[in-house]
Amino acid sequence: MRGLRTMVSNDLRLRIRDRSVFIFSLLVPLALMGVLNLSFGGGGTDSVDLQPAVVVASSENSGQLGEALLEALDTLPMMDVTVTRVAADEVSGETRDTGAELGLILPEGFTTAVTSGEASTVQVIEGDVASIETNVLISVVDGVLQQFAAGTVTATAGGMAGLPEDELTGLAQRTAAGPAALTLSEGQASAEQLSLSGSLVAGQTGLFLLFTVGFGVLGLLAEREGGTLTRLRSAPVAPGTIIWAKALVGFILGVVASSILLTVGSLLFDVSFGSPAVVGLLILAVAAAATSLTFVVAKLVRSAEQANVAQSILAMVLGVAGGAFFPLQTSGIVATLMDFNPISAFIRGLGITSGGGGVADVAVPLAIMLGFAVLATVISRLLPDRGARL
Amino acid sequence: MTAASQLQSAPILGVNSLVKRYDNHTVVNDVSFHIEAGETYGLLGPNGAGKTTIISMVAGLIPADSGSVELMGAVMTPTSTRVKGHIGLVPQELAIYPDLTAKENLMFFGRLQGLGGKELRQRTDLVLNLIGLGDRAREQTKKFSGGMKRRLNIGIGLLHRPTLLILDEPTVGVDPQSRNSILESVETLASEGMAVLYTTHYMEEAERLCDRIAIIDQGRIQAEGTRNQLVELTGGVDRIDLRGTGSTSNAATALRQLPGVQQVDSGPSNLLLTVHNGPGLLAPIVAEAGGAGMALTSVEIVRPDLESVFLHLTGKALRD
């Protein structure tokens, strides 16, 4: 133990004196977080102020539901919408000429069609300059139409059940115009979603952790090239002490750097990751996984240069695949494989803790990261040494 | 030659029939030797002869394919943790941290050797003074000259007072002044009773430092003994080089008749004589050559050395 302690403290002193660990493990990721937040995160805030919008609409003889749709647009709480009514054949030109965000043509007999379960088409025309406001308006129209569609289904079902026609009409109108019976409420913990800023802080922390732990085990290759490994191996210390010391150094650096990045990132970008204790567990687990990966790298390379290249490639692949820059949408086997990416598990764990999740809630991400650590360590033991002579 | 070497004692190191192969190439082939307390033992051979591989096995860095190394009666292998504490290794390439000061280097490796507290501080100061770096102790070693780094490299090896100090080509790339300082340090350590295993391809270093020398080539020990014992292998003859003008052929004929002269080789303006006891025969040789009409311009006695021995044993020069 004395030999291990001596080697670890000496290595940490060398890394601190070298200063490169500060640059590559703290300054660079923090700078990258800042740049990415400015680029994608709206300067550190996730909200967008919607501008006033104009909708040019035709609703002649569309009936009660057509008017309800336009009223829904007119009274949107999140943005100021002005609805200008024109004839159906003037909607397109008026939308273009006035620079309106959206044109909308409701067909004659729209309400009747909905309540009788018949097909009906509502035409939307995007403004010349498609904007976020246009997209919001289209989404609102789509949402209202889907609620109307529920009325159509109700009427159809009533007809099949043999209800009288006057009852069917009333039932369909109540369903279409009334409040939705079921609502979707988005919760943070259940969705495992971080805010954009939170994702960037977590992702960059995970990505640079893979580089930081390399300062430990890959330092062993530098010792070999610098000649000091011979002297270490001739010292009266237990076999395996050298490799364990290097791994411990990488692990310690990884844990410290990740803790600092998450803390500073939280303060700079107004993000909360939840319980520090549970976040600490996640950091320990992902650092263990990252450190184990460096064992594999060290077995596959012949020099420190090769090790740096291999480490960088692995870090970028795992980091990008894990969502260090932006979430990847995958499905099938690829999605399953992605689930075993420790960086992905780390970010997912932080999403859970940021929504108030505890230790039990992050059990799966923790198990994935620790399992990865065990698997990589076992693989590294089985791999033949290509020249690093560890 | 040290007084301690004259003492008869149990071997500190016993190397028995060591063999090491890499990819079917035998780099160390049946090597055996022993070193006693206070003895300086040299492995003399050209680069690639197998010296460093032998040292690596002795220091427990690599395993032997066959044979054994015994240090203080205990078998040395790469996992012999306790036994390694008896060894101070000075590798051929510098093994120091450039970002640490000289004192920090010494204290780190001292702690690895089990030293601590007051003893470690005292030993560090003592060694710093011994290697002449007392006034540069707090400077980062990357600012040191090559010679200073070499001295520190040696200092680390002897910090924990090892029973056996192993020096692998410690003077390679060192300026003459630092080289002399290193050699003096080794002589001092040997005189204090430390056993030393010294590898070199410099014949004059082996002659100056070593009580016994093994001449090694192609992984095998070709001969072993004291300097004089090795020289005897060449037949114990000297060579005298006579240069001058006049009748060298007459001089050659006359000198062949002189008792003690074994052989005379004629060159265009010189004669090379192989003789027993060159210094004793010098006066009659000069007189005989002059009497035969050769006007001498220079006379040189070439006494046999380890270079001659190596040439005699292997048929090639030491620095080939």
XYZ file of C-alpha atoms in Angstrom:
710
model
C 0.000 0.000 0.000
C 2.863 2.322 0.739
C 4.251 1.901 -2.751
C 0.821 2.528 -4.259
C 0.329 5.662 -2.179
C 3.791 6.951 -3.073
C 3.283 6.404 -6.801
C -0.189 7.954 -6.816
C 0.882 11.072 -4.924
C 3.921 11.493 -7.164
C 1.835 11.127 -10.311
C -0.742 13.622 -9.106
C 2.053 16.074 -8.331
C 3.487 15.594 -11.820
C 0.099 16.097 -13.457
C -0.568 19.255 -11.456
C 2.889 20.602 -12.211
C 2.476 19.720 -15.867
C -0.701 21.892 -16.012
C -1.957 20.129 -19.144
C -4.616 18.427 -17.043
C -6.063 21.839 -16.161
C -6.144 22.875 -19.785
C -7.555 19.721 -21.345
C -9.779 18.581 -18.493
C -11.214 21.867 -17.255
C -10.599 24.923 -19.413
C -11.276 23.343 -22.815
C -14.553 21.631 -21.829
C -15.801 24.741 -20.038
C -14.992 26.849 -23.080
C -16.726 24.318 -25.321
C -19.787 24.306 -23.071
C -19.929 28.081 -23.374
C -19.613 28.067 -27.155
C -22.192 25.299 -27.605
C -24.612 27.015 -25.250
C -24.276 30.261 -27.158
C -24.789 28.436 -30.437
C -27.665 26.132 -29.516
C -28.907 27.178 -26.113
C -29.991 30.756 -26.735
C -27.328 32.282 -24.601
C -27.983 30.103 -21.664
C -31.782 30.220 -21.566
C -34.109 27.574 -22.980
C -37.126 29.862 -23.609
C -37.868 31.722 -26.849
C -39.970 34.895 -27.061
C -42.551 34.384 -29.827
C -43.265 37.388 -32.023
C -46.809 38.614 -32.937
C -48.238 36.724 -35.920
C -50.942 37.159 -38.531
C -53.241 34.385 -39.796
C -55.173 34.996 -43.002
C -58.243 32.746 -42.854
C -61.372 31.840 -44.764
C -64.196 30.278 -42.726
C -67.275 30.960 -44.843
C -70.050 28.499 -43.927
C -67.606 26.332 -42.020
C -69.921 26.236 -39.090
C -69.467 26.278 -35.342
C -66.307 24.157 -35.238
C -64.596 26.294 -37.898
C -65.204 29.359 -35.798
C -63.933 27.491 -32.726
C -60.693 26.745 -34.516
C -60.102 30.394 -35.442
C -60.989 31.488 -31.954
C -58.467 29.038 -30.558
C -55.782 30.706 -32.685
C -56.947 34.187 -31.803
C -56.746 33.542 -28.095
C -53.428 31.674 -27.899
C -51.820 32.560 -24.555
C -48.206 32.142 -25.691
C -48.270 34.603 -28.610
C -50.227 37.554 -29.982
C -52.184 36.328 -33.055
C -54.287 38.484 -35.371
C -56.797 36.593 -37.548
C -57.708 38.377 -40.802
C -60.770 36.952 -42.561
C -60.887 36.941 -46.355
C -62.599 34.919 -49.100
C -61.242 31.435 -49.765
C -59.731 32.333 -53.122
C -57.909 35.320 -51.612
C -56.156 33.477 -48.775
C -53.064 32.493 -50.702
C -52.441 35.914 -52.267
C -53.214 37.803 -49.100
C -50.860 35.592 -47.096
C -48.090 36.243 -49.592
C -48.734 39.958 -49.989
C -49.065 40.801 -46.318
C -46.218 38.580 -45.155
C -48.602 36.725 -42.845
C -47.232 33.745 -40.982
C -50.070 31.403 -41.984
C -52.988 31.074 -44.363
C -55.942 28.846 -43.454
C -58.882 27.689 -45.590
C -61.750 25.978 -43.759
C -64.118 24.245 -46.205
C -67.832 24.834 -46.354
C -69.755 22.329 -44.241
C -66.740 21.647 -42.045
C -68.775 21.299 -38.856
C -71.310 19.053 -40.513
C -68.602 16.813 -41.873
C -66.982 16.469 -38.445
C -70.194 15.711 -36.642
C -71.340 13.185 -39.230
C -68.044 11.367 -39.372
C -67.273 12.376 -42.985
C -63.873 13.290 -44.408
C -62.961 16.973 -44.623
C -59.768 18.800 -45.545
C -58.424 21.957 -43.947
C -55.779 23.663 -46.095
C -52.872 25.539 -44.470
C -50.528 27.858 -46.390
C -47.156 28.720 -44.883
C -45.990 32.302 -45.128
C -43.107 33.119 -47.444
C -40.766 33.402 -44.495
C -41.277 30.266 -42.502
C -40.596 31.079 -38.869
C -40.866 29.454 -35.501
C -44.192 31.307 -35.121
C -45.487 29.606 -38.317
C -44.545 26.214 -36.920
C -46.250 26.964 -33.620
C -49.448 28.005 -35.416
C -49.458 24.860 -37.576
C -48.973 22.754 -34.441
C -51.921 24.470 -32.770
C -54.140 23.912 -35.831
C -53.072 20.283 -35.948
C -53.846 19.822 -32.279
C -57.317 21.315 -32.575
C -58.059 19.223 -35.670
C -57.070 16.070 -33.843
C -59.535 16.910 -31.125
C -62.181 17.396 -33.824
C -61.223 14.047 -35.262
C -62.067 12.506 -31.916
C -65.567 13.889 -32.445
C -65.726 12.202 -35.838
C -64.737 8.891 -34.293
C -67.347 9.337 -31.583
C -70.058 9.994 -34.169
C -69.014 6.979 -36.227
C -68.974 4.731 -33.178
C -72.406 6.043 -32.123
C -73.801 5.322 -35.579
C -72.494 1.760 -35.468
C -74.132 1.383 -32.059
C -77.484 2.501 -33.539
C -77.911 5.861 -31.739
C -80.487 8.289 -33.179
C -79.102 10.995 -35.530
C -79.870 13.961 -33.271
C -78.070 12.303 -30.363
C -75.108 11.508 -32.585
C -74.728 15.158 -33.629
C -74.848 16.426 -30.065
C -72.400 13.797 -28.887
C -69.932 14.569 -31.670
C -70.073 18.315 -31.058
C -69.522 17.888 -27.333
C -66.546 15.657 -27.964
C -65.013 17.901 -30.602
C -65.511 21.208 -28.852
C -65.250 20.123 -25.269
C -62.162 19.738 -23.130
C -60.053 16.696 -23.735
C -60.816 13.834 -21.436
C -57.186 12.753 -21.375
C -54.254 15.137 -21.059
C -50.534 14.509 -21.375
C -48.497 16.053 -18.600
C -44.748 16.111 -19.226
C -42.695 15.357 -16.101
C -38.940 15.680 -15.956
C -38.078 12.472 -14.158
C -40.260 10.228 -16.178
C -38.992 11.676 -19.463
C -35.280 11.462 -18.343
C -34.766 14.693 -20.244
C -32.251 17.391 -19.398
C -32.679 20.916 -20.638
C -30.526 21.848 -23.612
C -27.960 23.532 -21.385
C -28.058 20.612 -18.966
C -27.458 18.166 -21.804
C -24.453 20.123 -23.013
C -22.895 20.373 -19.553
C -23.470 16.673 -18.865
C -22.362 15.623 -22.344
C -19.161 17.642 -22.354
C -18.350 16.414 -18.854
C -18.717 12.821 -20.002
C -16.752 13.397 -23.173
C -13.782 15.060 -21.505
C -13.784 12.518 -18.712
C -12.640 10.013 -21.326
C -9.676 12.254 -22.109
C -8.911 13.034 -18.474
C -8.626 9.449 -17.258
C -6.056 8.947 -20.006
C -3.612 11.027 -18.028
C -3.339 8.090 -15.645
C -2.792 4.833 -17.471
C -1.398 6.432 -20.594
C 1.152 8.138 -18.342
C 2.538 4.660 -17.884
C 3.545 4.598 -21.526
C 5.227 7.951 -21.069
C 7.150 6.487 -18.109
C 8.360 3.682 -20.331
C 9.511 6.114 -22.980
C 11.078 8.361 -20.345
C 13.039 5.474 -18.817
C 11.556 5.697 -15.332
C 9.421 2.571 -15.730
C 12.547 0.409 -15.494
C 13.395 1.938 -12.140
C 9.815 1.596 -10.884
C 9.786 -2.078 -11.846
C 13.046 -2.694 -10.024
C 11.617 -1.219 -6.807
C 10.464 -3.541 -4.004
C 6.735 -3.075 -4.554
C 4.091 -5.717 -5.110
C 3.444 -6.854 -8.688
C 0.650 -4.842 -10.247
C 1.264 -1.817 -8.057
C 2.410 0.326 -10.977
C -0.612 -0.325 -13.180
C -3.030 0.095 -10.289
C -1.367 3.351 -9.295
C -1.764 4.718 -12.804
C -5.384 3.601 -12.974
C -6.096 5.204 -9.612
C -4.533 8.457 -10.770
C -6.738 8.472 -13.876
C -9.784 7.678 -11.764
C -9.042 10.437 -9.245
C -8.395 13.004 -11.959
C -11.583 11.943 -13.733
C -13.720 12.208 -10.610
C -12.287 15.588 -9.596
C -12.501 17.077 -13.107
C -16.066 15.810 -13.645
C -17.181 17.149 -10.270
C -15.709 20.557 -11.054
C -17.197 20.621 -14.564
C -20.689 19.731 -13.373
C -20.516 22.229 -10.515
C -19.115 25.101 -12.557
C -21.338 24.216 -15.524
C -24.387 24.275 -13.246
C -23.504 27.713 -11.955
C -22.567 29.195 -15.328
C -25.545 27.870 -17.265
C -28.183 27.826 -14.532
C -28.664 24.066 -14.520
C -29.531 21.812 -11.596
C -28.586 18.145 -11.612
C -30.351 17.289 -8.370
C -28.976 15.478 -5.347
C -25.187 15.937 -5.086
C -24.847 12.537 -3.428
C -26.587 10.687 -6.264
C -24.724 12.743 -8.865
C -21.532 11.781 -7.015
C -22.400 8.104 -7.434
C -22.931 8.638 -11.147
C -19.549 10.373 -11.421
C -17.780 7.535 -9.603
C -19.406 4.970 -11.868
C -18.687 6.744 -15.142
C -15.086 7.431 -14.049
C -14.660 3.719 -13.327
C -16.030 2.866 -16.775
C -13.777 5.399 -18.497
C -10.705 4.235 -16.577
C -11.343 0.619 -17.503
C -11.405 1.639 -21.139
C -7.882 3.015 -20.872
C -6.685 -0.456 -19.812
C -7.909 -1.770 -23.153
C -6.257 1.100 -25.028
C -2.978 0.553 -23.210
C -2.968 -3.088 -24.300
C -3.609 -2.294 -27.952
C -0.937 0.334 -28.558
C 2.823 0.434 -28.776
C 3.561 4.034 -27.839
C 2.176 7.043 -26.034
C 1.417 8.688 -29.373
C -0.660 5.738 -30.508
C -2.373 5.718 -27.153
C -3.358 9.374 -27.446
C -4.784 8.831 -30.917
C -6.717 5.714 -29.870
C -7.996 7.428 -26.737
C -9.170 10.435 -28.740
C -11.006 8.274 -31.275
C -12.731 6.253 -28.567
C -13.650 9.389 -26.643
C -15.193 11.035 -29.689
C -17.083 7.910 -30.774
C -18.465 7.168 -27.319
C -19.035 10.848 -26.592
C -20.936 11.618 -29.795
C -22.866 8.350 -29.667
C -23.680 9.030 -26.035
C -25.100 12.459 -26.795
C -22.220 14.685 -25.719
C -23.104 17.257 -28.379
C -26.739 16.444 -29.259
C -29.087 13.527 -28.598
C -29.006 10.798 -31.257
C -32.321 9.250 -32.298
C -31.801 5.542 -32.900
C -33.914 2.424 -32.880
C -33.578 -1.348 -32.885
C -30.230 -2.997 -32.165
C -28.355 0.267 -32.491
C -30.514 1.816 -29.799
C -29.902 -1.188 -27.555
C -26.155 -0.901 -28.094
C -26.324 2.813 -27.384
C -27.951 2.049 -24.064
C -24.727 0.319 -22.989
C -22.617 3.369 -23.769
C -21.406 4.640 -20.363
C -21.572 8.264 -21.491
C -25.150 7.780 -22.591
C -25.934 6.117 -19.266
C -24.237 8.974 -17.400
C -26.294 11.629 -19.200
C -29.460 9.604 -18.719
C -28.648 9.272 -15.024
C -28.165 13.007 -14.707
C -31.503 13.520 -16.451
C -33.133 11.376 -13.802
C -31.415 13.130 -10.900
C -32.252 16.542 -12.337
C -35.922 15.516 -12.211
C -35.549 14.607 -8.555
C -34.627 10.938 -8.961
C -32.791 9.121 -6.179
C -30.362 6.221 -5.987
C -33.029 3.639 -6.824
C -34.069 5.612 -9.896
C -30.511 5.644 -11.311
C -29.900 1.963 -10.604
C -30.019 1.013 -14.283
C -27.529 3.686 -15.505
C -25.267 2.831 -12.573
C -25.418 -0.865 -13.405
C -24.634 -0.153 -17.061
C -21.566 1.941 -16.208
C -20.217 -0.485 -13.610
C -20.918 -3.425 -15.897
C -19.005 -1.679 -18.654
C -16.095 -1.162 -16.245
C -15.977 -4.833 -15.310
C -16.299 -5.986 -18.920
C -13.572 -3.659 -20.210
C -11.223 -4.674 -17.388
C -11.759 -8.370 -18.130
C -11.213 -7.791 -21.848
C -8.006 -5.885 -21.151
C -6.708 -8.810 -19.105
C -7.385 -11.192 -21.974
C -5.844 -9.028 -24.682
C -2.238 -9.736 -25.638
C 0.241 -6.967 -24.908
C 1.294 -5.297 -28.169
C 4.457 -3.738 -26.825
C 3.607 -1.383 -24.029
C 4.854 -4.066 -21.599
C 2.547 -3.167 -18.723
C 41.455 -2.916 -7.166
C 39.925 -2.739 -3.691
C 41.218 -4.193 -0.490
C 37.812 -5.584 0.232
C 38.016 -7.703 -2.861
C 40.778 -9.662 -1.274
C 38.471 -10.890 1.433
C 36.974 -14.304 1.075
C 33.241 -14.203 1.784
C 29.961 -15.713 0.682
C 28.771 -14.477 -2.695
C 26.338 -11.576 -2.653
C 25.150 -12.515 -6.119
C 25.128 -15.877 -7.809
C 24.165 -16.128 -11.468
C 23.730 -19.698 -12.606
C 23.462 -20.822 -16.246
C 21.192 -17.970 -17.324
C 19.509 -18.285 -20.713
C 17.250 -15.780 -22.434
C 15.759 -16.103 -25.903
C 13.699 -13.716 -28.028
C 11.981 -15.175 -31.088
C 14.287 -18.180 -31.296
C 17.316 -15.912 -30.987
C 19.396 -16.662 -27.900
C 20.599 -13.331 -26.512
C 21.996 -14.722 -23.250
C 23.499 -18.171 -23.441
C 24.485 -20.137 -20.328
C 25.915 -17.214 -18.370
C 27.243 -17.886 -14.866
C 29.221 -15.699 -12.471
C 29.220 -14.593 -8.873
C 30.054 -11.410 -6.994
C 31.342 -11.224 -3.451
C 30.887 -8.483 -0.917
C 32.969 -5.404 -1.712
C 33.836 -6.688 -5.159
C 33.400 -4.726 -8.357
C 32.571 -7.075 -11.183
C 32.589 -5.919 -14.784
C 30.718 -7.154 -17.812
C 32.816 -5.960 -20.746
C 31.512 -6.311 -24.260
C 30.361 -4.441 -27.338
C 26.872 -3.048 -27.785
C 24.388 -5.861 -28.334
C 26.515 -8.441 -26.525
C 23.730 -9.188 -24.013
C 24.934 -7.154 -21.053
C 21.711 -5.250 -20.449
C 19.624 -8.416 -20.789
C 21.753 -10.093 -18.120
C 21.308 -7.083 -15.849
C 17.562 -7.069 -16.478
C 17.343 -10.638 -15.226
C 19.603 -9.948 -12.266
C 17.436 -6.948 -11.280
C 14.231 -8.943 -11.638
C 12.880 -6.921 -14.553
C 12.436 -9.888 -16.862
C 12.290 -13.634 -16.208
C 15.007 -15.993 -17.361
C 14.070 -18.785 -19.738
C 16.320 -21.036 -17.705
C 18.949 -20.712 -15.026
C 18.659 -18.726 -11.829
C 19.727 -15.557 -10.041
C 20.351 -15.672 -6.313
C 20.830 -12.545 -4.274
C 21.850 -12.933 -0.655
C 20.794 -16.575 -0.961
C 17.265 -15.729 -2.169
C 16.037 -16.425 -5.683
C 15.379 -13.295 -7.755
C 12.443 -13.252 -10.165
C 10.215 -10.385 -11.404
C 7.855 -11.065 -8.480
C 10.561 -11.196 -5.779
C 9.441 -7.998 -4.063
C 11.519 -8.351 -0.925
C 14.721 -9.362 -2.704
C 14.545 -6.342 -4.976
C 15.122 -4.131 -1.943
C 18.757 -5.309 -1.844
C 19.430 -3.945 -5.321
C 20.202 -0.447 -6.497
C 19.705 -0.231 -10.242
C 21.197 2.510 -12.386
C 19.707 1.958 -15.847
C 21.599 2.818 -18.991
C 19.015 5.403 -20.049
C 18.248 8.244 -17.690
C 15.490 7.288 -15.254
C 14.579 10.579 -13.617
C 11.551 12.880 -13.773
C 12.463 16.127 -15.547
C 9.624 18.060 -13.911
C 10.796 17.169 -10.404
C 13.752 18.702 -8.613
C 16.810 16.615 -7.834
C 15.710 16.346 -4.219
C 12.137 15.368 -5.155
C 13.450 12.656 -7.471
C 15.610 11.219 -4.719
C 12.872 11.374 -2.104
C 10.294 9.731 -4.381
C 12.506 6.776 -5.261
C 13.711 6.619 -1.651
C 10.122 6.230 -0.448
C 9.564 3.466 -2.983
C 12.573 1.715 -1.451
C 10.945 1.920 1.962
C 12.836 4.877 3.390
C 10.937 7.564 5.233
C 11.037 10.393 7.730
C 14.342 11.588 9.095
C 16.329 8.742 7.550
C 15.068 9.620 4.083
C 15.927 13.300 4.496
C 19.391 12.490 5.813
C 20.151 10.006 3.068
C 18.870 12.422 0.440
C 21.130 15.225 1.663
C 24.074 12.844 1.923
C 23.656 11.518 -1.603
C 23.113 14.991 -3.035
C 26.474 16.012 -1.629
C 28.123 12.772 -2.749
C 27.077 13.327 -6.356
C 27.944 17.017 -6.209
C 24.411 18.352 -6.561
C 23.947 19.729 -3.050
C 23.687 23.295 -4.301
C 21.287 22.387 -7.141
C 18.954 20.219 -5.060
C 15.882 22.398 -5.559
C 16.187 22.851 -9.325
C 14.058 20.925 -11.763
C 16.248 18.352 -13.433
C 15.183 19.386 -16.925
C 17.517 22.339 -16.439
C 20.475 20.059 -15.644
C 23.366 19.229 -17.966
C 23.751 15.664 -19.227
C 26.493 14.965 -16.707
C 24.435 16.252 -13.790
C 21.505 14.075 -14.838
C 23.823 11.060 -15.044
C 25.115 11.724 -11.533
C 21.572 12.014 -10.209
C 20.703 8.792 -12.027
C 23.454 7.070 -10.068
C 22.546 8.804 -6.816
C 19.019 7.403 -6.940
C 20.452 3.897 -7.286
C 22.524 4.083 -4.144
C 20.160 6.154 -1.974
C 18.882 3.184 0.043
C 22.343 1.684 0.601
C 21.801 -1.400 -1.563
C 23.813 -4.551 -1.037
C 24.420 -4.750 -4.774
C 24.692 -1.693 -6.981
C 24.065 -2.405 -10.669
C 25.404 0.175 -13.096
C 24.510 -0.300 -16.753
C 26.842 1.752 -18.947
C 26.651 4.747 -16.580
C 29.096 6.926 -18.513
C 27.575 6.751 -21.986
C 27.259 10.238 -23.410
C 28.966 11.903 -20.474
C 31.620 14.617 -20.715
C 35.147 13.653 -19.500
C 34.875 15.632 -16.260
C 31.553 14.084 -15.224
C 32.788 10.686 -16.353
C 35.758 10.915 -14.029
C 33.491 12.020 -11.224
C 31.253 8.998 -11.779
C 34.193 6.617 -11.805
C 35.528 8.128 -8.586
C 32.113 7.682 -6.970
C 32.057 4.003 -7.926
C 35.582 3.530 -6.518
C 34.502 5.182 -3.271
C 31.415 2.970 -2.946
C 33.421 -0.172 -3.631
C 36.022 0.815 -1.068
C 33.200 1.139 1.469
C 32.234 -2.490 0.887
C 29.384 -2.238 -1.615
C 29.245 -4.979 -4.259
C 29.055 -3.502 -7.741
C 28.022 -5.037 -11.043
C 29.294 -2.738 -13.767
C 28.642 -3.078 -17.482
C 30.607 -1.128 -20.037
C 32.052 -1.291 -23.479
C 34.874 1.048 -22.444
C 37.941 -1.093 -21.833
C 39.687 1.551 -19.745
C 36.739 1.818 -17.331
C 36.710 -1.925 -16.766
C 40.483 -1.910 -16.198
C 40.275 0.969 -13.739
C 37.270 -0.135 -11.672
C 36.795 -3.871 -11.784
C 38.333 -6.504 -9.550
C 37.175 -9.183 -11.935
C 35.917 -8.893 -15.465
C 33.809 -11.093 -17.714
C 34.386 -10.549 -21.397
C 31.057 -11.115 -23.082
C 30.154 -11.434 -26.724
C 27.060 -12.759 -28.495
C 25.416 -13.597 -25.202
C 28.233 -15.770 -23.914
C 30.998 -15.147 -21.402
C 34.167 -15.650 -23.421
C 36.572 -15.329 -20.513
C 36.531 -14.233 -16.883
C 39.160 -13.202 -14.371
C 41.252 -10.348 -13.066
C 42.757 -7.959 -15.563
C 46.131 -9.696 -15.378
C 44.582 -13.138 -15.703
C 42.789 -12.059 -18.833
C 45.921 -10.490 -20.313
C 47.727 -13.739 -19.750
C 45.298 -15.294 -22.229
C 47.041 -13.388 -24.998
C 50.341 -15.049 -24.084
C 51.576 -12.136 -21.988
C 53.567 -10.578 -24.831
C 54.243 -6.903 -25.540
C 54.553 -5.233 -28.911
C 57.304 -2.724 -29.717
C 56.834 -0.394 -32.652
C 60.147 0.952 -34.074
C 59.984 3.791 -36.617
C 62.923 5.299 -38.461
C 64.955 5.602 -41.638
C 67.824 3.607 -43.122
C 68.121 -0.133 -43.526
C 65.011 -1.622 -41.865
C 65.608 -4.990 -43.511
C 69.067 -5.322 -41.945
C 67.660 -4.238 -38.610
C 64.880 -6.837 -38.874
C 67.395 -9.588 -39.548
C 69.545 -8.559 -36.601
C 66.621 -8.227 -34.197
C 65.312 -11.703 -35.015
C 68.537 -13.088 -33.513
C 68.032 -11.222 -30.229
C 66.965 -13.445 -27.294
C 63.364 -12.667 -26.133
C 62.184 -11.448 -29.523
C 59.482 -13.790 -30.796
C 58.523 -12.169 -34.048
C 59.512 -9.208 -36.260
C 57.127 -7.804 -38.875
C 58.552 -5.324 -41.401
C 56.710 -2.283 -42.702
C 57.910 0.413 -45.199
C 59.338 2.583 -42.452
C 58.813 0.619 -39.272
C 59.330 -2.691 -37.538
C 56.753 -4.336 -35.255
C 58.294 -6.666 -32.699
C 56.490 -9.232 -30.541
C 58.507 -9.738 -27.383
C 58.406 -11.012 -23.823
C 59.003 -8.253 -21.257
C 59.132 -5.285 -23.615
C 60.493 -2.719 -21.125
C 63.369 -5.009 -20.147
C 64.386 -5.612 -23.736
C 64.039 -2.036 -24.927
C 67.704 -1.012 -24.511
C 69.264 -3.959 -26.432
C 66.642 -3.622 -29.160
C 67.410 0.060 -29.711
C 71.158 -0.703 -29.753
C 70.779 -3.613 -32.180
C 68.600 -1.626 -34.582
C 71.038 1.279 -34.577
C 73.955 -1.073 -35.119
C 72.198 -2.542 -38.169
C 71.900 0.861 -39.828
C 68.381 1.970 -38.819
C 68.141 5.583 -37.603
C 65.237 5.505 -35.098
C 62.771 8.389 -34.956
C 60.324 6.843 -32.467
C 59.936 3.820 -30.194
C 56.622 2.726 -28.649
C 55.894 -0.170 -26.326
C 52.309 -1.456 -26.729
C 51.448 -3.495 -23.651
C 48.552 -5.985 -23.962
C 45.225 -4.705 -22.632
C 41.635 -5.863 -22.516
C 41.183 -4.636 -26.061
C 43.923 -7.072 -27.079
C 42.249 -9.797 -25.062
C 38.903 -9.176 -26.727
C 40.571 -9.149 -30.122
C 42.390 -12.339 -29.226
C 39.197 -14.091 -28.034
C 36.666 -12.938 -30.604
C 38.724 -11.880 -33.594
C 37.139 -8.435 -33.637
C 37.663 -5.071 -31.976
C 35.712 -4.171 -28.842
C 34.000 -1.166 -30.433
C 32.886 -2.991 -33.607
